[in-house]
Each structure stands twice: as C-alpha cells, then as structure tokens.
Coordinates of C-alpha atoms in Angstrom, one line a residue:
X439 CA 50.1 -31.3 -18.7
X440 CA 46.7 -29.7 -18.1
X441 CA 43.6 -32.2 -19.6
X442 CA 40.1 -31.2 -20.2
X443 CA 37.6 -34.1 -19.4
X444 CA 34.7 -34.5 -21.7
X445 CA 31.9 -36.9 -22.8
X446 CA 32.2 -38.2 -25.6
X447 CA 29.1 -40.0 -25.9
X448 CA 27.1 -37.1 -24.8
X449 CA 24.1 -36.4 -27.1
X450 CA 24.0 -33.0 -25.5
X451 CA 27.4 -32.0 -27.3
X452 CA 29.8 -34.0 -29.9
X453 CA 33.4 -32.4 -30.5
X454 CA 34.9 -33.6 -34.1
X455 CA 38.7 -34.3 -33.4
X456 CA 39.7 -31.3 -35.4
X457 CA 38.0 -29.3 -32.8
X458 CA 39.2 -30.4 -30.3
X459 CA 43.0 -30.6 -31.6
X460 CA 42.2 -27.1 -32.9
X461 CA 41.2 -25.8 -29.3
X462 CA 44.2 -27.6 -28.1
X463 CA 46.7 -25.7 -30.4
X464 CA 44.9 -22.6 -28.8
X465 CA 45.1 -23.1 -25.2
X466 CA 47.5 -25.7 -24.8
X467 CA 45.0 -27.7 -23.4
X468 CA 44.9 -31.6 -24.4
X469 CA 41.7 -33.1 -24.2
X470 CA 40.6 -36.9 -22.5
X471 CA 37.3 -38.7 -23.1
X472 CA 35.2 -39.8 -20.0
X473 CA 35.6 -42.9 -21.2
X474 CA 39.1 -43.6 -21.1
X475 CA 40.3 -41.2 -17.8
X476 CA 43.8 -42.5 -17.2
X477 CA 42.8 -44.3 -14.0
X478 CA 41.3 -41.5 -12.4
X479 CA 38.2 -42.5 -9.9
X480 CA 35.9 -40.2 -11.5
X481 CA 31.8 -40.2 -11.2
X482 CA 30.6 -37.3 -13.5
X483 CA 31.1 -36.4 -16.7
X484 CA 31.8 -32.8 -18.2
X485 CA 30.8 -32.0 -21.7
X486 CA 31.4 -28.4 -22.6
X487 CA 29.8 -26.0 -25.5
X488 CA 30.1 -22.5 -26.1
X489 CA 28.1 -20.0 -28.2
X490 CA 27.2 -16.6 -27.6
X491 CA 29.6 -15.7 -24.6
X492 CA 28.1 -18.8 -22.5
X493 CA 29.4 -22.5 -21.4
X494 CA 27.3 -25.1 -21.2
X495 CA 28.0 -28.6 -19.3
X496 CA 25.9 -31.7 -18.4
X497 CA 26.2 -34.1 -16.0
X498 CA 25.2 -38.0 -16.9
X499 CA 21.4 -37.6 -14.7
X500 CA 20.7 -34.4 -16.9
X501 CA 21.6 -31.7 -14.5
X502 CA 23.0 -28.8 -16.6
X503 CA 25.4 -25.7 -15.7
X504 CA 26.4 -22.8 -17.3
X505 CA 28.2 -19.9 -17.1
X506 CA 28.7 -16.4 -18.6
X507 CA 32.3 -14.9 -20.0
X508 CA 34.0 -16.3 -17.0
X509 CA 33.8 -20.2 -16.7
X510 CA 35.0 -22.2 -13.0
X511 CA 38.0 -24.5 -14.3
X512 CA 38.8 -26.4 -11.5
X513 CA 42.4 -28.5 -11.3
X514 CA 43.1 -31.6 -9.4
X515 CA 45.8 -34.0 -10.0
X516 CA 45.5 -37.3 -11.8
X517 CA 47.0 -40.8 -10.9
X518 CA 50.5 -40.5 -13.1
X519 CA 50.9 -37.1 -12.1
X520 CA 48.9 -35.5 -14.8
X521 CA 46.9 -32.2 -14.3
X522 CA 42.6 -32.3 -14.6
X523 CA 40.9 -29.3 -15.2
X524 CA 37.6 -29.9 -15.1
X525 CA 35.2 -27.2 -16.5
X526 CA 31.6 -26.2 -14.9
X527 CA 33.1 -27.6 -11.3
X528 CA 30.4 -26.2 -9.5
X529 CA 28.0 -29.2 -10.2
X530 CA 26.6 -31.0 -7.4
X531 CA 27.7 -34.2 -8.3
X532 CA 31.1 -33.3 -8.2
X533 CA 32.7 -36.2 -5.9
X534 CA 34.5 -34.8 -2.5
X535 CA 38.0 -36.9 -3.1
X536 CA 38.3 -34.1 -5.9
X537 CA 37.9 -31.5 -4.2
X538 CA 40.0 -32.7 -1.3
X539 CA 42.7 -33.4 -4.3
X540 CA 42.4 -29.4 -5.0
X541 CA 42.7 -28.7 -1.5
X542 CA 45.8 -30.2 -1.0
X543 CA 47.4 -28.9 -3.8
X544 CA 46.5 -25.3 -3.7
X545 CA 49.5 -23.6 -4.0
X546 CA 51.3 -25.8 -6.9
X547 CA 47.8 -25.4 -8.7
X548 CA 48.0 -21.8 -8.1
X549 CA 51.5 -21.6 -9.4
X550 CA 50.8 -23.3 -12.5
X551 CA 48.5 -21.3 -13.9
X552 CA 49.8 -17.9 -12.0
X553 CA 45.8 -17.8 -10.3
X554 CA 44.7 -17.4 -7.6
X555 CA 43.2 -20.9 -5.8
X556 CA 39.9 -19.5 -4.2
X557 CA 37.8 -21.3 -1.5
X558 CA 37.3 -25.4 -2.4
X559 CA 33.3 -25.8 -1.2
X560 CA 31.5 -27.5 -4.1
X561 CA 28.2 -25.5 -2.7
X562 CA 29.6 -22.3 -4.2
X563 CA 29.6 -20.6 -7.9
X564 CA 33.8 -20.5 -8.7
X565 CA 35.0 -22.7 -5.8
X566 CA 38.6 -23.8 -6.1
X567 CA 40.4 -22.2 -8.8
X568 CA 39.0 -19.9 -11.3
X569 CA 40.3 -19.5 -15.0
X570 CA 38.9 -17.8 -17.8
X571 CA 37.6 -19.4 -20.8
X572 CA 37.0 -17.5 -23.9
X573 CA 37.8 -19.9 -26.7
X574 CA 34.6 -20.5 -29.5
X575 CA 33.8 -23.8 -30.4
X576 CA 31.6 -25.0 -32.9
X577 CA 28.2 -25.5 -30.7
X578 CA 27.8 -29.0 -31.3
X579 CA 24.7 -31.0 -32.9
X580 CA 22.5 -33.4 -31.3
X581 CA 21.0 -30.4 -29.2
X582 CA 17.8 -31.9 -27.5
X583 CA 16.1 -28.6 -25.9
X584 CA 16.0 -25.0 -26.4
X585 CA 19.3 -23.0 -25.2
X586 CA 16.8 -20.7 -23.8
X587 CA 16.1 -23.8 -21.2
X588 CA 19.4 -24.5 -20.6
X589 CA 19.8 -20.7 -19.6
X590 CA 16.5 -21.5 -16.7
X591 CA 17.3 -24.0 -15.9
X592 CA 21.0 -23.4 -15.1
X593 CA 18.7 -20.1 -13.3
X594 CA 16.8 -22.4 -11.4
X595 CA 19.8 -24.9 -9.9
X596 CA 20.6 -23.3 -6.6
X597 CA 16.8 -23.6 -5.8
X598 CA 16.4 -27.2 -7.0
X599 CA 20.2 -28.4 -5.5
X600 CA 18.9 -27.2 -2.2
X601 CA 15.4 -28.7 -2.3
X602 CA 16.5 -32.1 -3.3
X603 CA 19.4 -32.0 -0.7
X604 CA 16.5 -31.4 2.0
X605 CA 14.5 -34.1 0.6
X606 CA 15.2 -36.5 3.1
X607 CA 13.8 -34.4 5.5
X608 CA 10.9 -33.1 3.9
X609 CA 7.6 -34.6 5.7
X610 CA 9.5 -36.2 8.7
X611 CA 7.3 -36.1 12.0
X612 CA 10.6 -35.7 13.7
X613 CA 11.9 -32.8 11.6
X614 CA 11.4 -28.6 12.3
X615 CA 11.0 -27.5 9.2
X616 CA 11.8 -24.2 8.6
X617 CA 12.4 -24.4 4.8
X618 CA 9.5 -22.8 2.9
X619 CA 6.4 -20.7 3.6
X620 CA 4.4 -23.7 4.1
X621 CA 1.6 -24.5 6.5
X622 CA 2.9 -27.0 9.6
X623 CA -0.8 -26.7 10.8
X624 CA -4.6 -27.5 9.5
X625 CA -6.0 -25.1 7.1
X626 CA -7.4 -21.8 8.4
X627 CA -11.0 -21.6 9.7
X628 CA -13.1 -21.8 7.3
X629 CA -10.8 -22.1 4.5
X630 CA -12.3 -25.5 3.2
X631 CA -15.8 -25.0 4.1
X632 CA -15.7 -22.1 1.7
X633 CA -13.9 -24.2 -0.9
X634 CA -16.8 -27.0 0.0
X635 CA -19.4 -25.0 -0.5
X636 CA -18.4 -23.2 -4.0
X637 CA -17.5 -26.8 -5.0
X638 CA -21.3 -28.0 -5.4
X639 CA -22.9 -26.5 -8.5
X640 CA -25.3 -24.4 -8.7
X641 CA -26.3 -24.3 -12.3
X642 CA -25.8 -26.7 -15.2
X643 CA -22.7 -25.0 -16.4
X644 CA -21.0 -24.4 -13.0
X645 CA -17.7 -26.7 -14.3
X646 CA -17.9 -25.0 -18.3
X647 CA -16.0 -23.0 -20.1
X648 CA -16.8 -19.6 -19.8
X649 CA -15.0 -16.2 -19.1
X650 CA -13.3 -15.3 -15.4
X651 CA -15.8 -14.4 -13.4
X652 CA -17.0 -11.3 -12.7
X653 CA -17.7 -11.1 -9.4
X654 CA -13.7 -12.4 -8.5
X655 CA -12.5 -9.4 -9.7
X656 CA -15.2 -7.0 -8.8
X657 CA -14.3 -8.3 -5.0
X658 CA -10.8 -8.1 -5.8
X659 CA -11.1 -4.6 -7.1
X660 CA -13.3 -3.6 -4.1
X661 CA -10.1 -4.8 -1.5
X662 CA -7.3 -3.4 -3.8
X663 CA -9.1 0.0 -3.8
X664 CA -9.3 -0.4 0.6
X665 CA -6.0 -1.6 0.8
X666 CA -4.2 0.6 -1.8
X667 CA -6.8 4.2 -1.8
X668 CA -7.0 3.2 -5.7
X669 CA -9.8 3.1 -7.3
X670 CA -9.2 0.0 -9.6
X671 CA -11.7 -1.4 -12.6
X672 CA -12.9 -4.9 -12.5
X673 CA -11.8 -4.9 -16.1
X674 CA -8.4 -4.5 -14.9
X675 CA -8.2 -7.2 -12.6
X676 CA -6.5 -10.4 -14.3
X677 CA -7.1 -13.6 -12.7
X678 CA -4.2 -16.1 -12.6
X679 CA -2.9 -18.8 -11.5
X680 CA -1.0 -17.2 -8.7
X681 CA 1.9 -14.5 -8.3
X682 CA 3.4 -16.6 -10.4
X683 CA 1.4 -16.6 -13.1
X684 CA 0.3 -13.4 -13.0
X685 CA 4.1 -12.2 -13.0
X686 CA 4.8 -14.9 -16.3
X687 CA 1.2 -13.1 -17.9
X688 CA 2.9 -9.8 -17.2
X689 CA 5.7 -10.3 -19.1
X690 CA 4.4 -12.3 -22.1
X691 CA 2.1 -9.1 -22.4
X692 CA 4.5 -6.4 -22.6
X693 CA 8.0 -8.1 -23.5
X694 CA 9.8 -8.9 -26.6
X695 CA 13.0 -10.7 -27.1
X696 CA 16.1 -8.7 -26.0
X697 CA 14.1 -6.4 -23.8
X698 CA 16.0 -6.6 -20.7
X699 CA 14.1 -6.5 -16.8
X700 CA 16.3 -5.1 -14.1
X701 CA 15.6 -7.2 -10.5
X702 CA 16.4 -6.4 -6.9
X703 CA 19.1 -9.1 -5.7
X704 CA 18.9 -10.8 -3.3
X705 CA 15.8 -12.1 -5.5
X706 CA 12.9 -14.6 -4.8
X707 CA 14.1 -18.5 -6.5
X708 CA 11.7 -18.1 -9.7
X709 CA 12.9 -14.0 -10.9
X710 CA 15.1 -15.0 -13.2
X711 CA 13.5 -17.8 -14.6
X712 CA 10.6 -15.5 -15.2
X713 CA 12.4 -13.1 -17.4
X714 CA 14.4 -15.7 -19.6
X715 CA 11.3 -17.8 -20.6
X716 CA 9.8 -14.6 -21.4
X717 CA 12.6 -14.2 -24.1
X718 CA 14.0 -11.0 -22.0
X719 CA 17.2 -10.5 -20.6
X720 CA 17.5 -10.4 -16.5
X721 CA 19.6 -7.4 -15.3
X722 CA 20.1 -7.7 -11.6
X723 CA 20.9 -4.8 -9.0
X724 CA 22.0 -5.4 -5.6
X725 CA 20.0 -4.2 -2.7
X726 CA 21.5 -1.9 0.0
X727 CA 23.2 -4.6 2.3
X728 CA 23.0 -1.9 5.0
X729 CA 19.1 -1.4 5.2
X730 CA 17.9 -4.0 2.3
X731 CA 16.4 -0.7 0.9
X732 CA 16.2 -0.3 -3.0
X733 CA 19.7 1.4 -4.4
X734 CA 17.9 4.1 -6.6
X735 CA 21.6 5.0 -7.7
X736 CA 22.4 1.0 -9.3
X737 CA 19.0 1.3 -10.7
X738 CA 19.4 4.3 -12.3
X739 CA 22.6 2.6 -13.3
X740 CA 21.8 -0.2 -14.9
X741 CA 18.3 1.3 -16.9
X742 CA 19.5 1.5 -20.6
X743 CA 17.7 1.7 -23.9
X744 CA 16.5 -1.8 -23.7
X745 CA 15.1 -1.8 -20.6
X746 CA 11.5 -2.3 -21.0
X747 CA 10.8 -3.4 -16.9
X748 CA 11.8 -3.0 -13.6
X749 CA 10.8 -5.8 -11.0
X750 CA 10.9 -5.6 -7.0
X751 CA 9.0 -7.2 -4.7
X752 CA 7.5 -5.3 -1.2
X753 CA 6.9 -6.4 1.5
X754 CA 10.6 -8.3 0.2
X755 CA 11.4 -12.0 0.6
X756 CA 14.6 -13.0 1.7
X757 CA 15.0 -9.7 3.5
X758 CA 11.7 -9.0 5.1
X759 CA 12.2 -5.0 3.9
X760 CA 8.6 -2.8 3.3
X761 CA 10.4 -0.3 0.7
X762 CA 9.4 3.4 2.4
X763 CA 7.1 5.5 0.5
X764 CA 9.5 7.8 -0.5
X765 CA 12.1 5.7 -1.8
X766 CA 8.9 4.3 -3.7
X767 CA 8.5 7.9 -5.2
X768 CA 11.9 8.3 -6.5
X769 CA 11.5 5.4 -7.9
X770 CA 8.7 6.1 -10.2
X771 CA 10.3 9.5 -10.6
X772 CA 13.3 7.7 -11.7
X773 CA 11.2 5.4 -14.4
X774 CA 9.1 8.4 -15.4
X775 CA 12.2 10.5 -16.3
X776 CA 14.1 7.5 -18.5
X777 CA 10.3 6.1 -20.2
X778 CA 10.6 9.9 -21.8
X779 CA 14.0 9.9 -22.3
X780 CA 13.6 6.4 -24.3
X781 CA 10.8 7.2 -25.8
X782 CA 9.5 3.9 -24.4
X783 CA 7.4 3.3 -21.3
X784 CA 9.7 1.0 -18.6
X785 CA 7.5 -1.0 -17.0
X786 CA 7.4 -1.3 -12.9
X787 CA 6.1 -5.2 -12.1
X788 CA 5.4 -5.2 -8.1
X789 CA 5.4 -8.2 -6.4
X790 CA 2.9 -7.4 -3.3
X791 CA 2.6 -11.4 -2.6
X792 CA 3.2 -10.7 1.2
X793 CA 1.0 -7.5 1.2
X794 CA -0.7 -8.8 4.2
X795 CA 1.9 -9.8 6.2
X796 CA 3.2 -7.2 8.3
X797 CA 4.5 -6.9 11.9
X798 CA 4.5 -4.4 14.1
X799 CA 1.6 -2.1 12.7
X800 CA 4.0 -1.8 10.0
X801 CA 1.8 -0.4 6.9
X802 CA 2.8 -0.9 2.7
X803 CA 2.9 1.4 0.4
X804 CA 2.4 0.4 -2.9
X805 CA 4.9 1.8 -6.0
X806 CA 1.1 2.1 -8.1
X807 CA 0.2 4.9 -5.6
X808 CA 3.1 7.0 -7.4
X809 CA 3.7 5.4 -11.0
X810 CA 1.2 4.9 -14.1
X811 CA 2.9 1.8 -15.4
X812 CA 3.2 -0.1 -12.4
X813 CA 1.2 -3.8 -12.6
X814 CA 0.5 -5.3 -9.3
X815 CA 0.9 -9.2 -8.9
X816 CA -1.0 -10.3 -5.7
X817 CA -1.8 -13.9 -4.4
X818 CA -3.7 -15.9 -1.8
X819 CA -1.3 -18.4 -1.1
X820 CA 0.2 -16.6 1.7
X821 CA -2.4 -14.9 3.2
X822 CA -4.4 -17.9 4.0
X823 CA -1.4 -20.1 4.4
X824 CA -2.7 -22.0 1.3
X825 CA 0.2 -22.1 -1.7
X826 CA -0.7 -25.2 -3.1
X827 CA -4.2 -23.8 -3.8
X828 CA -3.5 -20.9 -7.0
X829 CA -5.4 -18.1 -7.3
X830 CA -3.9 -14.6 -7.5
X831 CA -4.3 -11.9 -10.0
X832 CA -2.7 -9.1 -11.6
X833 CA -4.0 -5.5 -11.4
X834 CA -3.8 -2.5 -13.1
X835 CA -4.2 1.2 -11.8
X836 CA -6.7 3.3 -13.2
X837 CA -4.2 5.9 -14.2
X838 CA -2.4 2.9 -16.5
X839 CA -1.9 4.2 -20.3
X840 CA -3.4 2.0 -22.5
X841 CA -5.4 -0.2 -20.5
X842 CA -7.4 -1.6 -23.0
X843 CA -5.1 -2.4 -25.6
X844 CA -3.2 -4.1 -22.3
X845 CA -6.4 -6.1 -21.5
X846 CA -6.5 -7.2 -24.6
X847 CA -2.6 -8.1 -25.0
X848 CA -3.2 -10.0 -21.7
X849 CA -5.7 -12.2 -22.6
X850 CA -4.2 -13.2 -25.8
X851 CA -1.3 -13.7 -24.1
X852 CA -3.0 -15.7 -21.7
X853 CA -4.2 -18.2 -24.1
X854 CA -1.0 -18.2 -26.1
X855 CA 1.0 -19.5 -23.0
X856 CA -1.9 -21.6 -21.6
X857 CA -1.3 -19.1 -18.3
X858 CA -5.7 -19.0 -18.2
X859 CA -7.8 -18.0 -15.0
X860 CA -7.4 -20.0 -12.4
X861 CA -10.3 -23.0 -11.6
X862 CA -13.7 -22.1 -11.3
X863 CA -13.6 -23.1 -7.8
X864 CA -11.4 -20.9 -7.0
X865 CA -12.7 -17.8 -8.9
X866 CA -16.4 -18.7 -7.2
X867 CA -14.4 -18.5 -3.7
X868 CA -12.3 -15.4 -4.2
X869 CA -14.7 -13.1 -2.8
X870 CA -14.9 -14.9 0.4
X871 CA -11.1 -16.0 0.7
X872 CA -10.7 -12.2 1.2
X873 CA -11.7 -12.4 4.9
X874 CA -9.7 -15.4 5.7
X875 CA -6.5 -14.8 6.8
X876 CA -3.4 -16.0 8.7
X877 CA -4.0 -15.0 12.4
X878 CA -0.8 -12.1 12.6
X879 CA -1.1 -11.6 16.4
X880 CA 0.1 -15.5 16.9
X881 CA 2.7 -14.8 13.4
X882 CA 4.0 -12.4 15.0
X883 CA 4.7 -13.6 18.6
X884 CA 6.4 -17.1 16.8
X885 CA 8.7 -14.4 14.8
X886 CA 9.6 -12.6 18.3
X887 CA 10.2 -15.7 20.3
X888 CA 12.4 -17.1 17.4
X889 CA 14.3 -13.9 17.0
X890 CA 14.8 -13.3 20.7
X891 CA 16.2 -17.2 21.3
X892 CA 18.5 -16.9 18.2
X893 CA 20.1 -13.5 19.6
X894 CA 20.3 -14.8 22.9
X895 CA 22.6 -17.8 21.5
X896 CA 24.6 -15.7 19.2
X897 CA 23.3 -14.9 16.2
X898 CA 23.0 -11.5 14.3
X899 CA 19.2 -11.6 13.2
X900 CA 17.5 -9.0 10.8
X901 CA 14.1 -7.9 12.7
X902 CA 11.9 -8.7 9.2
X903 CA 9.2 -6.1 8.7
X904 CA 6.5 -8.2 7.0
X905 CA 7.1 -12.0 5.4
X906 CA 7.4 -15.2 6.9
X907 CA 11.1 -15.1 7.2
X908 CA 14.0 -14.5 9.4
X909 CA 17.3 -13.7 7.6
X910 CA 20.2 -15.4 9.8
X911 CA 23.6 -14.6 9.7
X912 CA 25.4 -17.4 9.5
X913 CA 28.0 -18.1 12.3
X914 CA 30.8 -19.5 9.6
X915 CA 31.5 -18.0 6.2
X916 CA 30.1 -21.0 4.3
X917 CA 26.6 -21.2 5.2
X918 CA 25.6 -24.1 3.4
X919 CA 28.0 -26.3 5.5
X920 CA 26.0 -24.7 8.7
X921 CA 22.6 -25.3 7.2
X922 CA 24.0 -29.3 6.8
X923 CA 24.9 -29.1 9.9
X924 CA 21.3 -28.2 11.5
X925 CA 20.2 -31.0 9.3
X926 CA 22.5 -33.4 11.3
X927 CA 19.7 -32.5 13.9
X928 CA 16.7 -32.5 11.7
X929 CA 16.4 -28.8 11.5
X930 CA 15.6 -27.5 7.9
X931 CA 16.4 -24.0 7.0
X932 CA 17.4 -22.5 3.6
X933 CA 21.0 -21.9 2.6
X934 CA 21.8 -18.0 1.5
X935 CA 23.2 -19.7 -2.2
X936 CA 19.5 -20.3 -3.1
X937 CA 18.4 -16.5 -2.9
X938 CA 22.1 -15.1 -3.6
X939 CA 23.1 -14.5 0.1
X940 CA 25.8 -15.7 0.5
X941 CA 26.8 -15.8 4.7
X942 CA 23.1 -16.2 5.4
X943 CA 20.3 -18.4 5.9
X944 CA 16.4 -18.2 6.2
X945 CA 14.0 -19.7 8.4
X946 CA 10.0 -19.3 7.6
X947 CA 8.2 -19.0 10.7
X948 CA 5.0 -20.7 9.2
X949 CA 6.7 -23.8 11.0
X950 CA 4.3 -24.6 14.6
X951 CA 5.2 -23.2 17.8
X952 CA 6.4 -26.7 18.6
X953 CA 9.1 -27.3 16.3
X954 CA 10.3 -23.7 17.1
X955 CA 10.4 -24.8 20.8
X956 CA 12.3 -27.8 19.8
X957 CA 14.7 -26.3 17.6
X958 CA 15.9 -23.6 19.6
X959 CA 18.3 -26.1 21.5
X960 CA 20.1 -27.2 18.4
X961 CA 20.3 -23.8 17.2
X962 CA 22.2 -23.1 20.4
X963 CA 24.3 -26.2 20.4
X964 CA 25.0 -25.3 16.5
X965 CA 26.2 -22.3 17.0
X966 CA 28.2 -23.1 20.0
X967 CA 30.2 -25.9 18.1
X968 CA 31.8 -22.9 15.9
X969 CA 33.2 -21.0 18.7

C-alpha cells in the first residue's frame, strides 16, 4: 500500500473526502491524516495543493515548498509494513530516521514503483526517490497569502535554510566567518565622519520631504561617465535603496504580468525573487561551467516573444567572472536583433554591484557601452564595505529610447511600490562616499593567500576576477555535508545549494586576515578527512 500524509487541520489547504477518494481512484494512492499516522514517529506535516502545473506544501512553523510539473515523492516504510510517500520531501524539517528508513530500503522502493531511488541527502532538491505528480486537485480554500508569495518564497528557501542553519555561528568571537560579504573589521576611514557630518542640518528642512537630491546624482553621473566613457544625465540617475532596489524599481518600470526575464544561473540569492514579485516569469540559463562566461547560444535559446528582459550581473557573484567585451557585444547584438524581430524592446538589467572590485588590473566593461536599453544597477554597499547602509542607484545611458517617459514610469513606480530615494543622509553623503573605498591592494593579497593555502591542501579553486568570493570545489559530491563539517570547527562558508552550484562552496574574503590565518588549518584537516 502506498499512503499520502497530509494535514488535515491545515488552514493553508482543506481536501473534502471526495477529493481525496477521487485522487485515490486515480493514482491508487490512499490517503492518511497527520493526525492519525498509524504509529509512525513523524515530526512534520505535508499538506499538498496543486493549480496551474505547481505543488504546494507547508510545514507546521510556516515554511513552504513547491515544485513545478515534477514533484519529489519520497517513500519510507511505516510500522505495520505500510508504504509512506511523502510529497515536497525536500523540507528542512524532514526528520533523519526517515531518511535513513529510505536509505535502507532503496532497492524494494525502487522496485515498487519501477524508479529510480536517487541520492537520500535531505539538503538537496529530489533527494531519495523521485515520482511524478500530475493529478489536479481542487486548490483548496482558507488560502492566507498570495500564490505569487508562495512562489518567492519557495524562491527564496535555499538562501534562508542556509542562513538559519549558520545561525548559531553568526557573531561568535570564536568563529571565521566566511559566509557573506560583510565587514569583519571597523568601518573604512572616513566612512562615519562623512556620515557625521551630513547628519547635522544645515537648514530648517534638512530632514523634509523633498525630491532626491541633485547634487547625488550629478556626482553619480560625473563617476559613471569616468568609470564607464558615458556621458550620463543627472536626470537619469535614479536613487534607490540599493542594487536591490534599484533592480525591484527596474522591473516595476518596464514589466507586466507574464513578461518573462531570462537570468544567468548560477544566480545571486535575491534574482528570482525579483522577477516573481514583479509579476514576471524567471527564465534561467546556465553559465558556461568551463569559463563561467555568458552562453550567447542558451540565451539566444531561451529569448521568445515574451521576453521583455535579460539580467546578468559583471563583475559575477558566485563565479567571480568580468564578462569580456566582446562577449558583451554579441550580446547586445543578440538583444538588438530579437527587440526588432518582436517588435518589442528586450531589456538588458546589469548588475555592476561589484564594479569596483577587481583583481589583478583586471578592468569591466560595461554591456551599456554596446546596448541602448541596458539599465545599470550600481550600489555602495560593497565598495565601502558598508551593506547595511543603502544607497545605490539606477542609471540610464544617454543613448536610452524613451528616457523620459522611463523617468517618469520610474518615479511612479517608485511611489507605487514604496521603493523611494534612499535617506537624506545618505543622498547628502553620496558625493563624498565616492572616494571612499575598500583598500584592493590588502583584498587582494587576503584572496591570494587564501587561494594559494587551499590549493596547497587540495582543493580545485577558481582564481575570481573581481568579487569578494572564492568558488571551492568541494572535496565530496554533497557539499552541504562538507560545509557542516567546517562548521564542526567554527568555519562558516556557503553551501553551492544556495546559488545553484551544486559540488561547490563560497568563501567571501571580506573576513580579517586573522580568521583566514586560523581557518587555513581546518580547511586542511577537512579536506584530509575525505581522502
């Protein structure tokens, strides 16, 4: 007998008995409540929905998963000999006993269903055995948010799952923490003097509303045109609230519901996310795993008539990859050629957050050097080691079509999502948070020691071009159980399932010379313990 657990006291879906005996008759499944499991020594619950192709599920804390055309099912055997399958198995909750169950039963489990039983780590998207789902059920009332949050947040659970499993961690003096790109050491010189001294007023309105002001943009226009040879407008400078925001501005300004945004995968956490609150529909393309270069051919590929954007972000996080020039050109050759073809212009969104970090006299090119449409998000956060403080903007060339009707879009849209300029604090100090900037000489020798001790020891290391980040191979196939592992030892890295690398894991380099010293053992003795 194969049984299908599900809540029945679930608010987020109710099944009627018909539907379920209805579903039953269909698949031959037979279905148990939560509440009365046989026996079984279960911890989470798994109600299931379907509607439009996807599978929803919640856990009892409000986690939620779901998946497209192909759901995980995974099967472990009950006290009495039943079968469980248990849909959305992937959860984080999941208890270990079951997947031990699944891992001693393999073979039987594989027979029974005439699949094949794939790897039993709860860490990764269709661990154990995979079947597909494709029965309709009636959606289910008592829905308490929108399904398009359902869809981020389901977006957002890799991220989140691997934060709050470093939690622990997080702010202990003891621990190297090589998680994110934040600062392990005081602010920059003169990074809070500056904010000091644009903090006391200077007129009677210096805290008021008012619009952005001027003299942010005209500065950031002034160091776009330096950096990029492109004569940008004030007007066209769009002060946000980060890369983030100005990436979440760009898209409420120019997308519509079903317009679909192609993004370079491996991807930064927040991409996806992005496009579905925006109402669009994320369409991702691989990277070239050889060189981490853009794959003009899957671009091409996957542009159809809906396409209204294409994202990418240079110099790239995870990968550490400054797309070439050239490669840039063909891109916006590419984007030229199907904008006429549509009859639509495709949009090119460039993520230029770490435009400033680059090694080895590296130099970036920006994609708005070669393409009209192209809307460049930059930030502060990285340059001066600062991401809690937001400020960014979003730029467009002077050779943009429409520009003012996109000004105008942009502000509405500004107020419309409450995505607004960032603090006047913060506008008051752009101008001179321009000269202040991480110190790359002592970036750079931190990333070289760090790459030559991990090599030495073992490890295939991609030499990053400009970032914060190393991307590690990880000695054993599931890297998540390696990056628990340097945990053991108080080392904090990110596991390649958060940024859809699987095999790999990430280190920022923003972490002090000290921890690096100190972690540089257990990285040997880590690696060593797989041999």
């Amino acid at each position: 007998m194969v049984t299908v657990l599900y809540d029945e006291d679930c608010g987020f879906c109710r099944w009627s008995a018909d539907e379920l005996r209805a579903w039953d008759r269909r698949r031959g499944l037979t279905f148990v409540s939560i509440q009365n499991p046989r026996g079984a020594e279960l911890l989470h619950a798994v109600p299931v929905a379907e509607r439009l192709d996807s599978m929803h599920a919640v856990t009892p804390d409000g986690r939620v998963w779901s998946g497209g055309r192909s759901v995980p099912v995974i099967l472990a055997e009950l006290p009495g000999g039943s079968t469980l399958a248990s849909i959305a198995a992937t959860f984080p909750g999941t208890t270990e006993w079951f997947y031990r169950l699944v891992a001693r039963h393999r073979q039987r489990l594989g027979r029974l269903l005439g699949q094949r039983v794939c790897s039993v780590d709860p860490s990764r998207e269709g661990s154990a055995l995979e079947v597909d789902v494709s029965g309709r059920l009636a959606y289910g009332r008592g829905m308490a948010v929108a399904e398009r949050q359902m869809r981020i947040q389901t977006s957002l659970a890799p991220f989140l799952r691997g934060i709050l499993g470093s939690a622990p961690l997080l702010g202990d003096p003891d621990a190297c923490d090589f998680l994110a790109g934040n600062p392990e050491v005081p602010a920059l010189p003169g990074y809070v003097e500056t904010l000091q001294k644009w903090l006391e007023p200077q007129d009677r309105r210096w805290f008021a509303y008012g619009m952005p002001d001027p003299r942010a943009a005209e500065a950031a226009s002034a160091a776009l045109a330096d950096e990029l040879g492109l004569a940008f407008d004030p007007e066209d400078i769009i002060l946000t609230r980060g890369a983030h925001g100005a990436m979440a501005l760009a898209m409420a300004t120019v997308l519509d519901p079903g317009d679909e945004v192609v993004f370079i995968s491996p991807p930064w956490f927040f991409y996806e996310a992005l496009i579905l609150g925006a109402g669009a529909t994320p369409v991702r393309v691989r990277a070239n795993e050889s060189t981490w270069d853009l794959d003009l051919d899957a671009i091409g590929a996957a542009l159809s008539a809906r396409t209204r954007m294409v994202l990418i972000n240079t110099p790239n996080n995870p990968t550490g990859r400054i797309y070439p020039d050239d490669t840039l050109a063909l891109l916006a050759s590419l984007l030229e050629r199907r904008s006429n073809e549509a009859g639509r212009a495709v949009y090119l969104l460039s993520d230029e957050a770490y435009s400033k970090i680059l090694f080895d006299g590296n130099v970036m090119r920006s994609p708005a050097s070669h393409y009209a449409r192209t809307l460049v998000v930059h930030t502060f956060s990285k340059s001066t080691l600062a991401p809690a403080e937001r400020l960014g903007y979003l730029a467009m060339p002077p050779t943009m079509p429409a520009r003012e009707a996109l000004r105008q879009a942009a502000m509405s849209a500004g107020l419309a999502t409450s995505n607004m300029a960032p603090d006047a604090v913060m506008q008051y100090a752009l101008p001179d948070l321009l000269h202040i900037t991480v110190d790359m000489e002592r970036l750079q020798l931190r990333r070289d020691r760090l790459l030559e001790a991990l090599r030495a020891a073992g490890y295939q290391v991609h030499t990053p071009e400009g970032t914060f980040y190393l991307l590690v191979r990880s000695p054993i196939d599931d890297e998540g159980a390696f990056v628990r592992r340097l945990a053991q030892d108080k080392i904090l890295a990110m596991s390649g399932d958060m940024f859809e690398m699987p095999g790999y894991f990430r280190l920022s380099i923003t972490a002090t010379d000290d921890m690096v010293e100190r972690a540089i053992p257990v990285f040997e003795k880590a690696i060593s313990e797989t041999r």
